[in-house]
PDB file of C-alpha atoms in Angstrom:
ATOM      1  CA  ASP A  72     -30.392  29.758  73.669  1.00 58.00           C
ATOM      2  CA  ALA A  73     -27.369  28.271  75.427  1.00 73.00           C
ATOM      3  CA  GLY A  74     -28.014  25.576  77.960  1.00 93.00           C
ATOM      4  CA  VAL A  75     -25.869  24.878  81.000  1.00 97.00           C
ATOM      5  CA  THR A  76     -22.175  25.119  80.210  1.00 97.00           C
ATOM      6  CA  GLN A  77     -19.432  23.582  82.319  1.00 98.00           C
ATOM      7  CA  SER A  78     -15.677  23.818  82.220  1.00 97.00           C
ATOM      8  CA  PRO A  79     -13.308  22.144  81.986  1.00 97.00           C
ATOM      9  CA  THR A  80     -14.776  19.029  80.358  1.00 97.00           C
ATOM     10  CA  HIS A  81     -11.964  16.776  81.539  1.00 97.00           C
ATOM     11  CA  LEU A  82      -9.140  17.185  84.004  1.00 96.00           C
ATOM     12  CA  ILE A  83      -6.607  15.050  85.812  1.00 98.00           C
ATOM     13  CA  LYS A  84      -5.277  15.832  89.273  1.00 98.00           C
ATOM     14  CA  THR A  85      -3.170  14.037  91.847  1.00 98.00           C
ATOM     15  CA  ARG A  86      -4.098  13.220  95.426  1.00 98.00           C
ATOM     16  CA  GLY A  87      -3.913  16.189  97.752  1.00 97.00           C
ATOM     17  CA  GLN A  88      -4.358  18.796  95.040  1.00 98.00           C
ATOM     18  CA  GLN A  89      -7.222  21.239  94.749  1.00 98.00           C
ATOM     19  CA  VAL A  90      -9.623  21.684  91.845  1.00 98.00           C
ATOM     20  CA  THR A  91     -12.095  24.339  90.718  1.00 98.00           C
ATOM     21  CA  LEU A  92     -14.950  23.556  88.361  1.00 98.00           C
ATOM     22  CA  ARG A  93     -17.088  26.205  86.707  1.00 98.00           C
ATOM     23  CA  CYS A  94     -20.708  26.407  85.617  1.00 98.00           C
ATOM     24  CA  SER A  95     -22.787  28.926  83.692  1.00 98.00           C
ATOM     25  CA  PRO A  96     -26.526  28.372  84.119  1.00 97.00           C
ATOM     26  CA  LYS A  97     -29.079  28.336  81.366  1.00 96.00           C
ATOM     27  CA  SER A  98     -30.270  31.779  80.338  1.00 95.00           C
ATOM     28  CA  GLY A  99     -33.030  32.927  82.685  1.00 93.00           C
ATOM     29  CA  HIS A 100     -32.061  30.563  85.499  1.00 94.00           C
ATOM     30  CA  ASP A 101     -30.854  31.879  88.839  1.00 94.00           C
ATOM     31  CA  THR A 102     -30.182  28.722  90.858  1.00 94.00           C
ATOM     32  CA  VAL A 103     -27.301  26.293  90.512  1.00 96.00           C
ATOM     33  CA  SER A 104     -27.037  22.825  92.020  1.00 96.00           C
ATOM     34  CA  TRP A 105     -24.012  20.553  91.907  1.00 98.00           C
ATOM     35  CA  TYR A 106     -24.099  16.767  91.718  1.00 98.00           C
ATOM     36  CA  GLN A 107     -21.386  14.110  91.815  1.00 98.00           C
ATOM     37  CA  GLN A 108     -21.844  11.072  89.586  1.00 96.00           C
ATOM     38  CA  ALA A 109     -19.477   8.185  90.228  1.00 95.00           C
ATOM     39  CA  LEU A 110     -18.983   5.693  87.410  1.00 92.00           C
ATOM     40  CA  GLY A 111     -22.038   3.475  87.027  1.00 90.00           C
ATOM     41  CA  GLN A 112     -24.013   5.317  89.709  1.00 93.00           C
ATOM     42  CA  GLY A 113     -26.747   7.899  89.875  1.00 94.00           C
ATOM     43  CA  PRO A 114     -25.888  11.537  90.587  1.00 96.00           C
ATOM     44  CA  GLN A 115     -25.602  12.549  94.246  1.00 96.00           C
ATOM     45  CA  PHE A 116     -26.540  16.026  95.440  1.00 95.00           C
ATOM     46  CA  ILE A 117     -23.629  18.116  96.729  1.00 97.00           C
ATOM     47  CA  PHE A 118     -25.200  21.539  97.312  1.00 95.00           C
ATOM     48  CA  GLN A 119     -27.388  24.252  95.861  1.00 95.00           C
ATOM     49  CA  TYR A 120     -26.676  27.959  95.469  1.00 95.00           C
ATOM     50  CA  TYR A 121     -29.350  30.603  95.226  1.00 93.00           C
ATOM     51  CA  GLU A 122     -28.953  34.363  95.712  1.00 93.00           C
ATOM     52  CA  GLU A 123     -25.220  33.778  96.163  1.00 95.00           C
ATOM     53  CA  GLU A 124     -25.775  31.633  99.246  1.00 94.00           C
ATOM     54  CA  GLU A 125     -25.564  27.906  99.875  1.00 94.00           C
ATOM     55  CA  ARG A 126     -29.187  26.908 100.455  1.00 91.00           C
ATOM     56  CA  GLN A 127     -28.903  23.199 101.012  1.00 90.00           C
ATOM     57  CA  ARG A 128     -26.117  20.684 101.289  1.00 93.00           C
ATOM     58  CA  GLY A 129     -25.947  16.954 100.774  1.00 93.00           C
ATOM     59  CA  ASN A 130     -23.788  14.482 102.652  1.00 94.00           C
ATOM     60  CA  PHE A 131     -20.414  15.780 101.492  1.00 97.00           C
ATOM     61  CA  PRO A 132     -17.450  16.867 103.626  1.00 97.00           C
ATOM     62  CA  ASP A 133     -16.277  20.438 104.021  1.00 96.00           C
ATOM     63  CA  ARG A 134     -13.552  19.768 101.441  1.00 98.00           C
ATOM     64  CA  PHE A 135     -16.331  20.502  98.960  1.00 98.00           C
ATOM     65  CA  SER A 136     -17.174  24.181  98.792  1.00 97.00           C
ATOM     66  CA  GLY A 137     -18.778  26.482  96.309  1.00 97.00           C
ATOM     67  CA  HIS A 138     -19.588  29.963  95.294  1.00 97.00           C
ATOM     68  CA  GLN A 139     -22.201  31.744  93.232  1.00 98.00           C
ATOM     69  CA  PHE A 140     -21.477  35.019  91.502  1.00 97.00           C
ATOM     70  CA  PRO A 141     -23.849  37.952  90.868  1.00 97.00           C
ATOM     71  CA  ASN A 142     -24.326  36.772  87.255  1.00 96.00           C
ATOM     72  CA  TYR A 143     -25.586  33.420  88.682  1.00 97.00           C
ATOM     73  CA  SER A 144     -22.575  31.436  87.495  1.00 97.00           C
ATOM     74  CA  SER A 145     -21.035  29.116  90.039  1.00 98.00           C
ATOM     75  CA  GLU A 146     -17.832  27.371  91.040  1.00 98.00           C
ATOM     76  CA  LEU A 147     -17.284  24.081  92.825  1.00 98.00           C
ATOM     77  CA  ASN A 148     -14.034  23.729  94.745  1.00 98.00           C
ATOM     78  CA  VAL A 149     -12.664  20.482  96.097  1.00 98.00           C
ATOM     79  CA  ASN A 150      -9.636  20.546  98.397  1.00 97.00           C
ATOM     80  CA  ALA A 151      -7.247  17.769  99.416  1.00 98.00           C
ATOM     81  CA  LEU A 152      -8.382  15.511  96.593  1.00 98.00           C
ATOM     82  CA  LEU A 153      -8.833  11.809  97.275  1.00 98.00           C
ATOM     83  CA  LEU A 154      -8.901   8.958  94.785  1.00 97.00           C
ATOM     84  CA  GLY A 155     -12.604   8.563  95.589  1.00 97.00           C
ATOM     85  CA  ASP A 156     -13.318  12.055  94.318  1.00 98.00           C
ATOM     86  CA  SER A 157     -12.866  10.779  90.765  1.00 98.00           C
ATOM     87  CA  ALA A 158     -16.272  11.284  89.167  1.00 97.00           C
ATOM     88  CA  LEU A 159     -18.355  13.265  86.735  1.00 97.00           C
ATOM     89  CA  TYR A 160     -19.388  16.543  88.349  1.00 98.00           C
ATOM     90  CA  LEU A 161     -22.688  17.812  87.049  1.00 98.00           C
ATOM     91  CA  CYS A 162     -24.070  21.292  87.317  1.00 98.00           C
ATOM     92  CA  ALA A 163     -27.823  21.808  87.082  1.00 96.00           C
ATOM     93  CA  SER A 164     -29.649  25.100  86.858  1.00 96.00           C
ATOM     94  CA  SER A 165     -33.219  26.119  87.560  1.00 93.00           C
ATOM     95  CA  TYR A 166     -35.382  29.155  88.111  1.00 90.00           C
ATOM     96  CA  GLY A 167     -35.830  29.403  91.858  1.00 83.00           C
ATOM     97  CA  SER A 168     -34.451  27.187  94.595  1.00 79.00           C
ATOM     98  CA  GLY A 169     -37.673  25.223  94.875  1.00 80.00           C
ATOM     99  CA  ALA A 170     -38.075  24.543  91.180  1.00 83.00           C
ATOM    100  CA  ASN A 171     -38.784  21.010  90.052  1.00 84.00           C
ATOM    101  CA  VAL A 172     -37.307  21.194  86.587  1.00 88.00           C
ATOM    102  CA  LEU A 173     -33.533  21.092  86.438  1.00 92.00           C
ATOM    103  CA  THR A 174     -31.402  21.503  83.330  1.00 94.00           C
ATOM    104  CA  PHE A 175     -28.112  19.636  83.542  1.00 96.00           C
ATOM    105  CA  GLY A 176     -24.835  20.404  81.876  1.00 97.00           C
ATOM    106  CA  ALA A 177     -22.642  17.742  80.284  1.00 96.00           C
ATOM    107  CA  GLY A 178     -20.381  17.679  83.309  1.00 97.00           C
ATOM    108  CA  SER A 179     -16.717  17.896  84.183  1.00 98.00           C
ATOM    109  CA  ARG A 180     -14.927  14.548  84.316  1.00 97.00           C
ATOM    110  CA  LEU A 181     -12.366  14.599  87.173  1.00 98.00           C
ATOM    111  CA  THR A 182      -9.756  11.888  87.482  1.00 98.00           C
ATOM    112  CA  VAL A 183      -7.637  11.798  90.631  1.00 98.00           C
ATOM    113  CA  LEU A 184      -4.407   9.781  90.390  1.00 96.00           C
TER     114      LEU A 184
ATOM    115  CA  GLN B 109     -35.295   7.213 104.194  1.00 53.00           C
ATOM    116  CA  GLN B 110     -33.745   9.176 101.376  1.00 62.00           C
ATOM    117  CA  GLN B 111     -33.048   6.182  99.166  1.00 90.00           C
ATOM    118  CA  VAL B 112     -34.586   5.471  95.794  1.00 96.00           C
ATOM    119  CA  LYS B 113     -34.053   1.892  94.661  1.00 97.00           C
ATOM    120  CA  GLN B 114     -34.045   1.159  90.929  1.00 97.00           C
ATOM    121  CA  SER B 115     -34.181  -2.079  88.970  1.00 96.00           C
ATOM    122  CA  PRO B 116     -33.058  -3.715  86.784  1.00 97.00           C
ATOM    123  CA  GLN B 117     -29.460  -2.567  86.497  1.00 96.00           C
ATOM    124  CA  SER B 118     -29.452  -3.403  82.798  1.00 97.00           C
ATOM    125  CA  LEU B 119     -32.109  -4.246  80.249  1.00 97.00           C
ATOM    126  CA  ILE B 120     -31.951  -5.564  76.691  1.00 98.00           C
ATOM    127  CA  VAL B 121     -35.048  -5.247  74.521  1.00 98.00           C
ATOM    128  CA  GLN B 122     -35.771  -5.941  70.888  1.00 98.00           C
ATOM    129  CA  LYS B 123     -36.835  -3.091  68.630  1.00 97.00           C
ATOM    130  CA  GLY B 124     -40.567  -2.559  68.958  1.00 97.00           C
ATOM    131  CA  GLY B 125     -40.730  -4.155  72.381  1.00 97.00           C
ATOM    132  CA  ILE B 126     -41.733  -2.667  75.726  1.00 98.00           C
ATOM    133  CA  SER B 127     -39.070  -1.554  78.192  1.00 98.00           C
ATOM    134  CA  ILE B 128     -40.054  -1.439  81.869  1.00 98.00           C
ATOM    135  CA  ILE B 129     -37.933   0.076  84.639  1.00 98.00           C
ATOM    136  CA  ASN B 130     -39.038   0.041  88.263  1.00 98.00           C
ATOM    137  CA  CYS B 131     -38.272   2.249  91.243  1.00 98.00           C
ATOM    138  CA  ALA B 132     -39.234   2.214  94.905  1.00 98.00           C
ATOM    139  CA  TYR B 133     -38.900   4.908  97.537  1.00 97.00           C
ATOM    140  CA  GLU B 134     -39.218   5.143 101.298  1.00 94.00           C
ATOM    141  CA  ASN B 135     -39.687   8.797 102.141  1.00 92.00           C
ATOM    142  CA  THR B 136     -43.386   9.665 101.951  1.00 91.00           C
ATOM    143  CA  ALA B 137     -42.474  13.367 101.900  1.00 90.00           C
ATOM    144  CA  PHE B 138     -41.327  13.038  98.289  1.00 92.00           C
ATOM    145  CA  ASP B 139     -43.773  14.890  96.048  1.00 91.00           C
ATOM    146  CA  TYR B 140     -42.153  14.924  92.633  1.00 93.00           C
ATOM    147  CA  PHE B 141     -40.887  11.930  90.668  1.00 96.00           C
ATOM    148  CA  PRO B 142     -38.975  12.586  87.442  1.00 96.00           C
ATOM    149  CA  TRP B 143     -37.238  10.247  85.053  1.00 97.00           C
ATOM    150  CA  TYR B 144     -34.006  11.299  83.394  1.00 97.00           C
ATOM    151  CA  GLN B 145     -32.333   9.951  80.269  1.00 97.00           C
ATOM    152  CA  GLN B 146     -28.565  10.106  79.934  1.00 96.00           C
ATOM    153  CA  PHE B 147     -26.506   9.380  76.835  1.00 95.00           C
ATOM    154  CA  PRO B 148     -22.750   8.737  77.063  1.00 92.00           C
ATOM    155  CA  GLY B 149     -20.815  11.973  77.458  1.00 89.00           C
ATOM    156  CA  LYS B 150     -23.955  13.976  78.196  1.00 91.00           C
ATOM    157  CA  GLY B 151     -25.717  15.193  81.297  1.00 93.00           C
ATOM    158  CA  PRO B 152     -29.079  13.767  82.350  1.00 95.00           C
ATOM    159  CA  ALA B 153     -32.074  15.190  80.490  1.00 95.00           C
ATOM    160  CA  LEU B 154     -35.583  15.292  81.919  1.00 95.00           C
ATOM    161  CA  LEU B 155     -37.791  12.767  80.131  1.00 96.00           C
ATOM    162  CA  ILE B 156     -41.081  12.769  82.003  1.00 96.00           C
ATOM    163  CA  ALA B 157     -42.258  13.447  85.560  1.00 95.00           C
ATOM    164  CA  ILE B 158     -45.235  12.764  87.798  1.00 95.00           C
ATOM    165  CA  ARG B 159     -46.724  13.929  91.094  1.00 92.00           C
ATOM    166  CA  PRO B 160     -48.177  11.452  93.610  1.00 91.00           C
ATOM    167  CA  ASP B 161     -51.756  12.633  93.141  1.00 91.00           C
ATOM    168  CA  VAL B 162     -51.781  11.067  89.655  1.00 93.00           C
ATOM    169  CA  SER B 163     -51.543   7.327  88.990  1.00 95.00           C
ATOM    170  CA  GLU B 164     -50.358   7.530  85.398  1.00 96.00           C
ATOM    171  CA  LYS B 165     -48.854  10.044  83.005  1.00 97.00           C
ATOM    172  CA  LYS B 166     -48.203   9.473  79.328  1.00 97.00           C
ATOM    173  CA  GLU B 167     -46.068  11.479  76.927  1.00 96.00           C
ATOM    174  CA  GLY B 168     -45.722   9.910  73.514  1.00 97.00           C
ATOM    175  CA  ARG B 169     -44.146   6.473  73.889  1.00 97.00           C
ATOM    176  CA  PHE B 170     -43.190   7.104  77.533  1.00 97.00           C
ATOM    177  CA  THR B 171     -45.534   6.371  80.446  1.00 97.00           C
ATOM    178  CA  ILE B 172     -45.037   6.653  84.189  1.00 97.00           C
ATOM    179  CA  SER B 173     -47.172   4.438  86.409  1.00 96.00           C
ATOM    180  CA  PHE B 174     -47.343   5.489  90.049  1.00 96.00           C
ATOM    181  CA  ASN B 175     -48.512   3.410  93.028  1.00 96.00           C
ATOM    182  CA  LYS B 176     -48.599   5.655  96.075  1.00 94.00           C
ATOM    183  CA  SER B 177     -49.648   2.966  98.556  1.00 94.00           C
ATOM    184  CA  ALA B 178     -46.816   0.680  97.484  1.00 96.00           C
ATOM    185  CA  LYS B 179     -44.373   3.593  97.172  1.00 96.00           C
ATOM    186  CA  GLN B 180     -43.374   2.417  93.731  1.00 97.00           C
ATOM    187  CA  PHE B 181     -43.272   3.949  90.290  1.00 97.00           C
ATOM    188  CA  SER B 182     -42.207   2.695  86.911  1.00 98.00           C
ATOM    189  CA  LEU B 183     -41.281   3.880  83.435  1.00 98.00           C
ATOM    190  CA  HIS B 184     -42.723   2.103  80.414  1.00 98.00           C
ATOM    191  CA  ILE B 185     -41.229   2.729  76.984  1.00 98.00           C
ATOM    192  CA  MET B 186     -43.551   1.482  74.256  1.00 98.00           C
ATOM    193  CA  ASP B 187     -42.312   0.541  70.790  1.00 98.00           C
ATOM    194  CA  SER B 188     -38.696   0.793  71.977  1.00 98.00           C
ATOM    195  CA  GLN B 189     -36.227   2.060  69.364  1.00 98.00           C
ATOM    196  CA  PRO B 190     -32.431   1.746  69.066  1.00 97.00           C
ATOM    197  CA  GLY B 191     -32.235   5.501  69.664  1.00 97.00           C
ATOM    198  CA  ASP B 192     -33.716   4.899  73.124  1.00 98.00           C
ATOM    199  CA  SER B 193     -30.530   3.073  74.114  1.00 98.00           C
ATOM    200  CA  ALA B 194     -29.268   5.102  77.073  1.00 97.00           C
ATOM    201  CA  THR B 195     -29.085   5.057  80.852  1.00 97.00           C
ATOM    202  CA  TYR B 196     -32.322   5.901  82.632  1.00 98.00           C
ATOM    203  CA  PHE B 197     -32.520   7.284  86.149  1.00 97.00           C
ATOM    204  CA  CYS B 198     -35.557   7.623  88.340  1.00 97.00           C
ATOM    205  CA  ALA B 199     -35.461  10.325  90.958  1.00 97.00           C
ATOM    206  CA  ALA B 200     -37.521  11.881  93.709  1.00 95.00           C
ATOM    207  CA  SER B 201     -37.596  15.202  95.481  1.00 92.00           C
ATOM    208  CA  ARG B 202     -39.609  17.026  98.102  1.00 84.00           C
ATOM    209  CA  GLY B 203     -40.631  20.625  98.437  1.00 72.00           C
ATOM    210  CA  GLY B 204     -42.205  22.158 101.517  1.00 61.00           C
ATOM    211  CA  GLY B 205     -40.488  25.490 101.106  1.00 62.00           C
ATOM    212  CA  SER B 206     -36.956  24.157 101.209  1.00 67.00           C
ATOM    213  CA  ALA B 207     -34.522  24.027  98.357  1.00 76.00           C
ATOM    214  CA  ARG B 208     -35.235  21.039  96.176  1.00 82.00           C
ATOM    215  CA  GLN B 209     -32.663  18.310  95.787  1.00 89.00           C
ATOM    216  CA  LEU B 210     -33.067  15.260  93.638  1.00 93.00           C
ATOM    217  CA  THR B 211     -32.412  11.809  95.050  1.00 95.00           C
ATOM    218  CA  PHE B 212     -31.524   9.528  92.148  1.00 96.00           C
ATOM    219  CA  GLY B 213     -31.776   5.806  91.670  1.00 97.00           C
ATOM    220  CA  SER B 214     -28.693   3.878  90.598  1.00 96.00           C
ATOM    221  CA  GLY B 215     -29.676   3.810  86.922  1.00 97.00           C
ATOM    222  CA  THR B 216     -30.727   1.286  84.285  1.00 98.00           C
ATOM    223  CA  GLN B 217     -28.680   0.808  81.145  1.00 98.00           C
ATOM    224  CA  LEU B 218     -31.144   0.119  78.338  1.00 98.00           C
ATOM    225  CA  THR B 219     -30.028  -1.473  75.080  1.00 98.00           C
ATOM    226  CA  VAL B 220     -32.541  -1.743  72.252  1.00 98.00           C
ATOM    227  CA  LEU B 221     -31.449  -4.204  69.605  1.00 97.00           C
ATOM    228  CA  PRO B 222     -32.253  -3.408  65.950  1.00 94.00           C
TER     229      PRO B 222
END
């Protein structure tokens, strides 16, 4: 049973560019949440997608956007990249938007130069 | 009010010793308090969790102690092993019909010496 899979695992971008990160939830899960984890810090909630809609959003600017597809997979898009966007981006899946138990993927490590 | 404060930042323990990590929260609406374990290059993995109507929960060598009046909770790792060396995060979330989001502490890097 595959867990949460994320791609790419690592990527390097330059300031001002745009990036798209992808996530496939664990089998049986229908909700995807995205978190940003800066080096040496705890993950911070970006947003959650359920039934192809953004259900809740953390304190992140509109440069961060997302999408959920009918098969429950999700994308995170970040526009106009800043140096401070360098982080590990974690995808977590669950069954239902109010579920307590989240399963995290290994993350996508983004470096902005 | 959304903050979860975690201490210590790093912890070194001898094999067989007890590791203790503490967290404090402010928002009394939080109703679920998990602990996550993260190894280098991996995502966080749920270790153990507790609800505020329980003062203690034990799973194997891992125990959560919860003090609702003080708004504090802690993770105790008994008989610590080198394989427990990882970063530990406390977290909190609230329900109430809205989508759940986890608020994480800043993490504790645990090193268990052989």
